[in-house]
Amino acid sequence: MRIRVVNPNTTAAMTELAARCARAVAGPDVVIESATSRTGPVSIESHYDEALALPGLLAEIARGEAEGVDGYVIACFGDPGLYAARESARGPVIGIAEAGMQAAAHLGRGFSVVTTLARTVGQAEDLAERYGMRRFCRGVHATDIPVLELDDPLVRTVIAEACRDAVAADGSDAVVLGCAGMAGLCEYLTAEIGVPVVDGVAAATLTVQGLITMGLRKSGRGEFAAPPPKPYTGMLSTFGSKGAMP
């Protein structure tokens, strides 16, 4: 079984972190591969960033399809391009916000999300609504740490304090980490704050693995059927029904 962790931004260090977290939970018969987008922003912290990340993400999905990958994890908490990627892939495609929230909903009556910049709080709330998690999601809290500063060892204490405050304010039973760049902190944070802390990369990896193990693939009908062929122009001229691999 081959699962590819796709980082929609262009920062390779974040890809490596996400892949390590995926490998830590994957079964012995699972090969975890990773891919860094070749086109787009170095981090995704706005609607603008997300829009410009999509061509690079979809090119990586197309590349994976040509190489026989069985399923994908989108390693960005905004789950950018999730539905477009599902149209393009044969196997399951899971976003880390989607999987993280669903996992946390199994652990208690409600969870809090602790994320990066305050400007992304509304996007996380929208995702909770989209995934039917609004009744479980008791609050979204920002640390105001930029994505590219999450690799600083000193920031983990700031994140721990934000998690502690979120649990106290919301009365939550679990915390979902709102960025793939926080993926390696779960064990430390769980010990620090005393409630389960969910890493969406791990949750998404195991969701993909479970679906493939059950022999389940994406439905080829309706909305998530392969997109109809048509010409694209300008910078997107390499895209089409078979995707792009520039």
PDB file of C-alpha atoms in Angstrom:
ATOM      1  CA  MET A   1       0.000   0.000   0.000  1.00  0.00           C
ATOM      2  CA  ARG A   2       1.392   3.401  -1.013  1.00  0.00           C
ATOM      3  CA  ILE A   3       0.141   6.560   0.688  1.00  0.00           C
ATOM      4  CA  ARG A   4       1.523   9.898  -0.418  1.00  0.00           C
ATOM      5  CA  VAL A   5       1.599  12.852   1.977  1.00  0.00           C
ATOM      6  CA  VAL A   6       1.285  15.974  -0.167  1.00  0.00           C
ATOM      7  CA  ASN A   7       2.360  19.346   1.196  1.00  0.00           C
ATOM      8  CA  PRO A   8       0.533  22.070  -0.751  1.00  0.00           C
ATOM      9  CA  ASN A   9       3.167  24.669   0.124  1.00  0.00           C
ATOM     10  CA  THR A  10       6.731  24.694  -1.191  1.00  0.00           C
ATOM     11  CA  THR A  11       8.637  24.326   2.113  1.00  0.00           C
ATOM     12  CA  ALA A  12      10.357  20.943   2.073  1.00  0.00           C
ATOM     13  CA  ALA A  13      11.077  20.919   5.831  1.00  0.00           C
ATOM     14  CA  MET A  14       7.333  20.924   6.541  1.00  0.00           C
ATOM     15  CA  THR A  15       6.867  18.020   4.136  1.00  0.00           C
ATOM     16  CA  GLU A  16       9.538  16.028   5.957  1.00  0.00           C
ATOM     17  CA  LEU A  17       7.897  16.699   9.342  1.00  0.00           C
ATOM     18  CA  ALA A  18       4.492  15.565   8.085  1.00  0.00           C
ATOM     19  CA  ALA A  19       5.972  12.441   6.494  1.00  0.00           C
ATOM     20  CA  ARG A  20       7.730  11.495   9.754  1.00  0.00           C
ATOM     21  CA  CYS A  21       4.463  11.799  11.665  1.00  0.00           C
ATOM     22  CA  ALA A  22       2.675   9.693   9.055  1.00  0.00           C
ATOM     23  CA  ARG A  23       5.344   6.980   9.165  1.00  0.00           C
ATOM     24  CA  ALA A  24       5.132   6.856  12.965  1.00  0.00           C
ATOM     25  CA  VAL A  25       1.551   5.561  12.809  1.00  0.00           C
ATOM     26  CA  ALA A  26       1.383   3.714   9.476  1.00  0.00           C
ATOM     27  CA  GLY A  27       1.153  -0.069   9.409  1.00  0.00           C
ATOM     28  CA  PRO A  28       4.142  -2.272   8.504  1.00  0.00           C
ATOM     29  CA  ASP A  29       2.785  -2.943   5.022  1.00  0.00           C
ATOM     30  CA  VAL A  30       2.328   0.752   4.247  1.00  0.00           C
ATOM     31  CA  VAL A  31       4.857   2.793   2.295  1.00  0.00           C
ATOM     32  CA  ILE A  32       4.603   6.480   3.180  1.00  0.00           C
ATOM     33  CA  GLU A  33       5.819   8.727   0.381  1.00  0.00           C
ATOM     34  CA  SER A  34       5.939  12.499   0.416  1.00  0.00           C
ATOM     35  CA  ALA A  35       5.666  15.285  -2.116  1.00  0.00           C
ATOM     36  CA  THR A  36       6.281  19.012  -1.856  1.00  0.00           C
ATOM     37  CA  SER A  37       4.387  21.279  -4.208  1.00  0.00           C
ATOM     38  CA  ARG A  38       6.667  22.692  -6.890  1.00  0.00           C
ATOM     39  CA  THR A  39       4.531  25.761  -7.452  1.00  0.00           C
ATOM     40  CA  GLY A  40       2.943  28.153  -4.980  1.00  0.00           C
ATOM     41  CA  PRO A  41       3.557  29.901  -1.652  1.00  0.00           C
ATOM     42  CA  VAL A  42       6.102  28.888   0.993  1.00  0.00           C
ATOM     43  CA  SER A  43       3.263  28.769   3.535  1.00  0.00           C
ATOM     44  CA  ILE A  44      -0.525  28.971   3.354  1.00  0.00           C
ATOM     45  CA  GLU A  45      -1.942  31.627   5.670  1.00  0.00           C
ATOM     46  CA  SER A  46      -4.665  33.344   3.634  1.00  0.00           C
ATOM     47  CA  HIS A  47      -7.332  32.738   1.015  1.00  0.00           C
ATOM     48  CA  TYR A  48      -4.921  34.207  -1.547  1.00  0.00           C
ATOM     49  CA  ASP A  49      -2.180  31.747  -0.567  1.00  0.00           C
ATOM     50  CA  GLU A  50      -4.649  28.886  -0.758  1.00  0.00           C
ATOM     51  CA  ALA A  51      -5.844  29.830  -4.237  1.00  0.00           C
ATOM     52  CA  LEU A  52      -2.284  30.000  -5.570  1.00  0.00           C
ATOM     53  CA  ALA A  53      -1.381  26.670  -3.940  1.00  0.00           C
ATOM     54  CA  LEU A  54      -4.000  24.669  -5.819  1.00  0.00           C
ATOM     55  CA  PRO A  55      -2.293  24.184  -9.216  1.00  0.00           C
ATOM     56  CA  GLY A  56       0.838  22.823  -7.534  1.00  0.00           C
ATOM     57  CA  LEU A  57      -1.200  20.516  -5.305  1.00  0.00           C
ATOM     58  CA  LEU A  58      -3.233  19.142  -8.200  1.00  0.00           C
ATOM     59  CA  ALA A  59      -0.071  18.580 -10.232  1.00  0.00           C
ATOM     60  CA  GLU A  60       1.248  16.406  -7.394  1.00  0.00           C
ATOM     61  CA  ILE A  61      -2.000  14.430  -7.281  1.00  0.00           C
ATOM     62  CA  ALA A  62      -1.751  13.873 -11.039  1.00  0.00           C
ATOM     63  CA  ARG A  63       1.856  12.754 -10.652  1.00  0.00           C
ATOM     64  CA  GLY A  64       0.825  10.297  -7.942  1.00  0.00           C
ATOM     65  CA  GLU A  65      -1.931   8.893 -10.130  1.00  0.00           C
ATOM     66  CA  ALA A  66       0.545   8.295 -12.958  1.00  0.00           C
ATOM     67  CA  GLU A  67       2.853   6.515 -10.504  1.00  0.00           C
ATOM     68  CA  GLY A  68       0.203   4.234  -9.015  1.00  0.00           C
ATOM     69  CA  VAL A  69      -0.213   5.780  -5.557  1.00  0.00           C
ATOM     70  CA  ASP A  70      -3.109   4.252  -3.598  1.00  0.00           C
ATOM     71  CA  GLY A  71      -4.202   7.230  -1.482  1.00  0.00           C
ATOM     72  CA  TYR A  72      -3.272  10.725  -0.341  1.00  0.00           C
ATOM     73  CA  VAL A  73      -3.058  12.943   2.714  1.00  0.00           C
ATOM     74  CA  ILE A  74      -3.299  16.705   2.130  1.00  0.00           C
ATOM     75  CA  ALA A  75      -0.948  18.075   4.775  1.00  0.00           C
ATOM     76  CA  CYS A  76      -2.379  21.533   5.366  1.00  0.00           C
ATOM     77  CA  PHE A  77      -5.075  22.324   7.912  1.00  0.00           C
ATOM     78  CA  GLY A  78      -7.090  24.405   5.456  1.00  0.00           C
ATOM     79  CA  ASP A  79      -7.574  21.205   3.408  1.00  0.00           C
ATOM     80  CA  PRO A  80      -6.901  23.226   0.224  1.00  0.00           C
ATOM     81  CA  GLY A  81      -8.107  21.651  -2.992  1.00  0.00           C
ATOM     82  CA  LEU A  82      -9.535  18.623  -1.180  1.00  0.00           C
ATOM     83  CA  TYR A  83     -12.588  18.197  -3.377  1.00  0.00           C
ATOM     84  CA  ALA A  84     -10.691  18.885  -6.607  1.00  0.00           C
ATOM     85  CA  ALA A  85      -8.096  16.311  -5.561  1.00  0.00           C
ATOM     86  CA  ARG A  86     -10.874  13.782  -4.917  1.00  0.00           C
ATOM     87  CA  GLU A  87     -12.172  14.339  -8.423  1.00  0.00           C
ATOM     88  CA  SER A  88      -8.690  13.681  -9.788  1.00  0.00           C
ATOM     89  CA  ALA A  89      -7.686  10.603  -7.760  1.00  0.00           C
ATOM     90  CA  ARG A  90      -8.881   7.008  -7.905  1.00  0.00           C
ATOM     91  CA  GLY A  91      -8.161   6.244  -4.255  1.00  0.00           C
ATOM     92  CA  PRO A  92      -9.074   8.098  -1.050  1.00  0.00           C
ATOM     93  CA  VAL A  93      -7.887  11.673  -0.473  1.00  0.00           C
ATOM     94  CA  ILE A  94      -8.156  12.923   3.114  1.00  0.00           C
ATOM     95  CA  GLY A  95      -7.485  16.372   4.553  1.00  0.00           C
ATOM     96  CA  ILE A  96      -5.871  16.788   7.959  1.00  0.00           C
ATOM     97  CA  ALA A  97      -8.537  19.156   9.302  1.00  0.00           C
ATOM     98  CA  GLU A  98     -11.270  16.772   8.233  1.00  0.00           C
ATOM     99  CA  ALA A  99      -9.565  13.753   9.820  1.00  0.00           C
ATOM    100  CA  GLY A 100      -8.370  15.571  12.926  1.00  0.00           C
ATOM    101  CA  MET A 101     -11.818  16.916  13.786  1.00  0.00           C
ATOM    102  CA  GLN A 102     -13.480  13.571  13.177  1.00  0.00           C
ATOM    103  CA  ALA A 103     -10.963  11.787  15.389  1.00  0.00           C
ATOM    104  CA  ALA A 104     -11.386  14.332  18.196  1.00  0.00           C
ATOM    105  CA  ALA A 105     -15.168  13.942  18.058  1.00  0.00           C
ATOM    106  CA  HIS A 106     -14.689  10.314  19.177  1.00  0.00           C
ATOM    107  CA  LEU A 107     -12.772  11.342  22.302  1.00  0.00           C
ATOM    108  CA  GLY A 108     -15.312  13.407  24.228  1.00  0.00           C
ATOM    109  CA  ARG A 109     -18.215  15.813  24.005  1.00  0.00           C
ATOM    110  CA  GLY A 110     -16.279  18.592  22.355  1.00  0.00           C
ATOM    111  CA  PHE A 111     -12.879  19.784  21.156  1.00  0.00           C
ATOM    112  CA  SER A 112     -10.983  23.016  20.642  1.00  0.00           C
ATOM    113  CA  VAL A 113      -8.786  23.871  17.651  1.00  0.00           C
ATOM    114  CA  VAL A 114      -5.485  25.641  18.293  1.00  0.00           C
ATOM    115  CA  THR A 115      -4.075  27.165  15.151  1.00  0.00           C
ATOM    116  CA  THR A 116      -1.526  29.699  13.895  1.00  0.00           C
ATOM    117  CA  LEU A 117      -2.619  33.182  12.828  1.00  0.00           C
ATOM    118  CA  ALA A 118      -5.835  34.835  14.002  1.00  0.00           C
ATOM    119  CA  ARG A 119      -6.790  35.589  10.409  1.00  0.00           C
ATOM    120  CA  THR A 120      -7.298  31.840   9.795  1.00  0.00           C
ATOM    121  CA  VAL A 121      -9.780  31.302  12.642  1.00  0.00           C
ATOM    122  CA  GLY A 122     -12.803  31.878  10.415  1.00  0.00           C
ATOM    123  CA  GLN A 123     -11.527  29.389   7.868  1.00  0.00           C
ATOM    124  CA  ALA A 124     -11.211  26.705  10.555  1.00  0.00           C
ATOM    125  CA  GLU A 125     -14.750  27.465  11.751  1.00  0.00           C
ATOM    126  CA  ASP A 126     -16.005  27.141   8.167  1.00  0.00           C
ATOM    127  CA  LEU A 127     -14.330  23.732   7.855  1.00  0.00           C
ATOM    128  CA  ALA A 128     -15.999  22.536  11.062  1.00  0.00           C
ATOM    129  CA  GLU A 129     -19.341  23.567   9.570  1.00  0.00           C
ATOM    130  CA  ARG A 130     -18.599  21.861   6.246  1.00  0.00           C
ATOM    131  CA  TYR A 131     -17.648  18.587   7.913  1.00  0.00           C
ATOM    132  CA  GLY A 132     -20.629  18.513  10.258  1.00  0.00           C
ATOM    133  CA  MET A 133     -18.349  19.087  13.248  1.00  0.00           C
ATOM    134  CA  ARG A 134     -19.768  22.408  14.423  1.00  0.00           C
ATOM    135  CA  ARG A 135     -21.602  20.884  17.375  1.00  0.00           C
ATOM    136  CA  PHE A 136     -18.341  19.297  18.575  1.00  0.00           C
ATOM    137  CA  CYS A 137     -16.046  22.242  17.856  1.00  0.00           C
ATOM    138  CA  ARG A 138     -16.326  24.491  20.895  1.00  0.00           C
ATOM    139  CA  GLY A 139     -13.800  27.090  19.818  1.00  0.00           C
ATOM    140  CA  VAL A 140     -10.907  27.973  17.526  1.00  0.00           C
ATOM    141  CA  HIS A 141      -7.937  29.725  19.118  1.00  0.00           C
ATOM    142  CA  ALA A 142      -4.946  31.402  17.468  1.00  0.00           C
ATOM    143  CA  THR A 143      -1.379  31.467  18.753  1.00  0.00           C
ATOM    144  CA  ASP A 144      -0.382  34.163  16.227  1.00  0.00           C
ATOM    145  CA  ILE A 145       2.751  32.177  15.419  1.00  0.00           C
ATOM    146  CA  PRO A 146       3.461  32.259  11.661  1.00  0.00           C
ATOM    147  CA  VAL A 147       3.669  28.839  10.031  1.00  0.00           C
ATOM    148  CA  LEU A 148       7.355  29.143   9.165  1.00  0.00           C
ATOM    149  CA  GLU A 149       8.256  29.900  12.793  1.00  0.00           C
ATOM    150  CA  LEU A 150       6.722  26.688  14.174  1.00  0.00           C
ATOM    151  CA  ASP A 151      10.047  24.849  13.887  1.00  0.00           C
ATOM    152  CA  ASP A 152      11.525  27.041  16.627  1.00  0.00           C
ATOM    153  CA  PRO A 153      11.716  24.801  19.759  1.00  0.00           C
ATOM    154  CA  LEU A 154      10.847  27.790  21.963  1.00  0.00           C
ATOM    155  CA  VAL A 155       7.346  28.169  20.506  1.00  0.00           C
ATOM    156  CA  ARG A 156       6.101  24.857  21.880  1.00  0.00           C
ATOM    157  CA  THR A 157       5.597  26.418  25.296  1.00  0.00           C
ATOM    158  CA  VAL A 158       3.467  29.134  23.683  1.00  0.00           C
ATOM    159  CA  ILE A 159       1.396  26.486  21.922  1.00  0.00           C
ATOM    160  CA  ALA A 160       1.032  24.521  25.161  1.00  0.00           C
ATOM    161  CA  GLU A 161      -0.259  27.595  26.966  1.00  0.00           C
ATOM    162  CA  ALA A 162      -2.718  28.282  24.132  1.00  0.00           C
ATOM    163  CA  CYS A 163      -3.975  24.686  24.336  1.00  0.00           C
ATOM    164  CA  ARG A 164      -4.358  24.920  28.101  1.00  0.00           C
ATOM    165  CA  ASP A 165      -6.266  28.202  27.816  1.00  0.00           C
ATOM    166  CA  ALA A 166      -8.508  26.795  25.053  1.00  0.00           C
ATOM    167  CA  VAL A 167      -9.489  23.767  27.130  1.00  0.00           C
ATOM    168  CA  ALA A 168     -10.281  25.976  30.113  1.00  0.00           C
ATOM    169  CA  ALA A 169     -12.258  28.517  28.087  1.00  0.00           C
ATOM    170  CA  ASP A 170     -14.237  26.006  26.045  1.00  0.00           C
ATOM    171  CA  GLY A 171     -14.621  23.148  28.519  1.00  0.00           C
ATOM    172  CA  SER A 172     -13.240  20.854  25.834  1.00  0.00           C
ATOM    173  CA  ASP A 173     -12.214  17.226  26.168  1.00  0.00           C
ATOM    174  CA  ALA A 174      -9.605  17.304  23.380  1.00  0.00           C
ATOM    175  CA  VAL A 175      -7.540  19.657  21.233  1.00  0.00           C
ATOM    176  CA  VAL A 176      -7.006  19.502  17.469  1.00  0.00           C
ATOM    177  CA  LEU A 177      -3.777  21.056  16.224  1.00  0.00           C
ATOM    178  CA  GLY A 178      -4.582  23.488  13.449  1.00  0.00           C
ATOM    179  CA  CYS A 179      -1.437  23.262  11.343  1.00  0.00           C
ATOM    180  CA  ALA A 180       0.670  20.479   9.839  1.00  0.00           C
ATOM    181  CA  GLY A 181       3.709  22.318  11.207  1.00  0.00           C
ATOM    182  CA  MET A 182       2.547  21.418  14.744  1.00  0.00           C
ATOM    183  CA  ALA A 183       2.334  17.717  13.934  1.00  0.00           C
ATOM    184  CA  GLY A 184       5.275  16.583  16.038  1.00  0.00           C
ATOM    185  CA  LEU A 185       4.016  18.124  19.290  1.00  0.00           C
ATOM    186  CA  CYS A 186       1.142  15.812  20.253  1.00  0.00           C
ATOM    187  CA  GLU A 187       2.904  13.682  22.860  1.00  0.00           C
ATOM    188  CA  TYR A 188       4.451  16.721  24.565  1.00  0.00           C
ATOM    189  CA  LEU A 189       1.202  18.701  24.540  1.00  0.00           C
ATOM    190  CA  THR A 190      -0.935  15.815  25.796  1.00  0.00           C
ATOM    191  CA  ALA A 191       1.410  15.394  28.751  1.00  0.00           C
ATOM    192  CA  GLU A 192       1.414  19.136  29.415  1.00  0.00           C
ATOM    193  CA  ILE A 193      -2.322  19.839  29.340  1.00  0.00           C
ATOM    194  CA  GLY A 194      -3.818  16.503  30.372  1.00  0.00           C
ATOM    195  CA  VAL A 195      -6.299  15.973  27.519  1.00  0.00           C
ATOM    196  CA  PRO A 196      -5.846  14.195  24.162  1.00  0.00           C
ATOM    197  CA  VAL A 197      -4.176  16.320  21.499  1.00  0.00           C
ATOM    198  CA  VAL A 198      -4.913  15.224  17.938  1.00  0.00           C
ATOM    199  CA  ASP A 199      -2.495  15.561  15.029  1.00  0.00           C
ATOM    200  CA  GLY A 200      -4.445  15.647  11.780  1.00  0.00           C
ATOM    201  CA  VAL A 201      -1.555  14.185   9.767  1.00  0.00           C
ATOM    202  CA  ALA A 202      -1.612  10.989  11.842  1.00  0.00           C
ATOM    203  CA  ALA A 203      -5.415  10.873  11.797  1.00  0.00           C
ATOM    204  CA  ALA A 204      -5.575  11.357   8.024  1.00  0.00           C
ATOM    205  CA  THR A 205      -2.886   8.744   7.394  1.00  0.00           C
ATOM    206  CA  LEU A 206      -4.760   6.117   9.372  1.00  0.00           C
ATOM    207  CA  THR A 207      -8.058   7.071   7.723  1.00  0.00           C
ATOM    208  CA  VAL A 208      -6.561   6.551   4.263  1.00  0.00           C
ATOM    209  CA  GLN A 209      -4.942   3.305   5.400  1.00  0.00           C
ATOM    210  CA  GLY A 210      -8.207   2.051   6.866  1.00  0.00           C
ATOM    211  CA  LEU A 211     -10.250   2.815   3.762  1.00  0.00           C
ATOM    212  CA  ILE A 212      -7.762   1.082   1.489  1.00  0.00           C
ATOM    213  CA  THR A 213      -7.553  -1.924   3.845  1.00  0.00           C
ATOM    214  CA  MET A 214     -11.345  -2.254   3.621  1.00  0.00           C
ATOM    215  CA  GLY A 215     -11.067  -2.244  -0.161  1.00  0.00           C
ATOM    216  CA  LEU A 216     -12.853   1.098  -0.461  1.00  0.00           C
ATOM    217  CA  ARG A 217     -12.103   3.643  -3.138  1.00  0.00           C
ATOM    218  CA  LYS A 218     -13.669   6.900  -4.198  1.00  0.00           C
ATOM    219  CA  SER A 219     -17.053   6.655  -5.864  1.00  0.00           C
ATOM    220  CA  GLY A 220     -16.749   7.369  -9.569  1.00  0.00           C
ATOM    221  CA  ARG A 221     -20.270   8.792  -9.810  1.00  0.00           C
ATOM    222  CA  GLY A 222     -21.626  12.297  -9.635  1.00  0.00           C
ATOM    223  CA  GLU A 223     -19.743  15.204  -8.151  1.00  0.00           C
ATOM    224  CA  PHE A 224     -16.488  13.351  -7.537  1.00  0.00           C
ATOM    225  CA  ALA A 225     -16.255  11.642 -10.904  1.00  0.00           C
ATOM    226  CA  ALA A 226     -13.178  12.573 -12.931  1.00  0.00           C
ATOM    227  CA  PRO A 227     -13.530  16.141 -14.245  1.00  0.00           C
ATOM    228  CA  PRO A 228     -14.732  16.402 -17.853  1.00  0.00           C
ATOM    229  CA  PRO A 229     -11.996  17.013 -20.435  1.00  0.00           C
ATOM    230  CA  LYS A 230     -11.608  20.559 -21.716  1.00  0.00           C
ATOM    231  CA  PRO A 231      -8.794  22.857 -22.800  1.00  0.00           C
ATOM    232  CA  TYR A 232      -7.078  25.183 -20.319  1.00  0.00           C
ATOM    233  CA  THR A 233      -5.190  28.267 -21.407  1.00  0.00           C
ATOM    234  CA  GLY A 234      -2.370  30.506 -20.281  1.00  0.00           C
ATOM    235  CA  MET A 235      -0.388  29.337 -17.254  1.00  0.00           C
ATOM    236  CA  LEU A 236      -2.829  26.423 -16.849  1.00  0.00           C
ATOM    237  CA  SER A 237      -2.432  25.094 -20.376  1.00  0.00           C
ATOM    238  CA  THR A 238      -0.805  21.876 -19.103  1.00  0.00           C
ATOM    239  CA  PHE A 239      -3.917  21.027 -17.074  1.00  0.00           C
ATOM    240  CA  GLY A 240      -6.810  18.991 -18.348  1.00  0.00           C
ATOM    241  CA  SER A 241      -8.747  15.826 -17.695  1.00  0.00           C
ATOM    242  CA  LYS A 242      -5.532  13.990 -16.876  1.00  0.00           C
ATOM    243  CA  GLY A 243      -4.169  16.695 -14.621  1.00  0.00           C
ATOM    244  CA  ALA A 244      -0.728  18.250 -14.955  1.00  0.00           C
ATOM    245  CA  MET A 245       2.798  17.200 -14.297  1.00  0.00           C
ATOM    246  CA  PRO A 246       4.963  20.223 -15.224  1.00  0.00           C
TER     247      PRO A 246
END
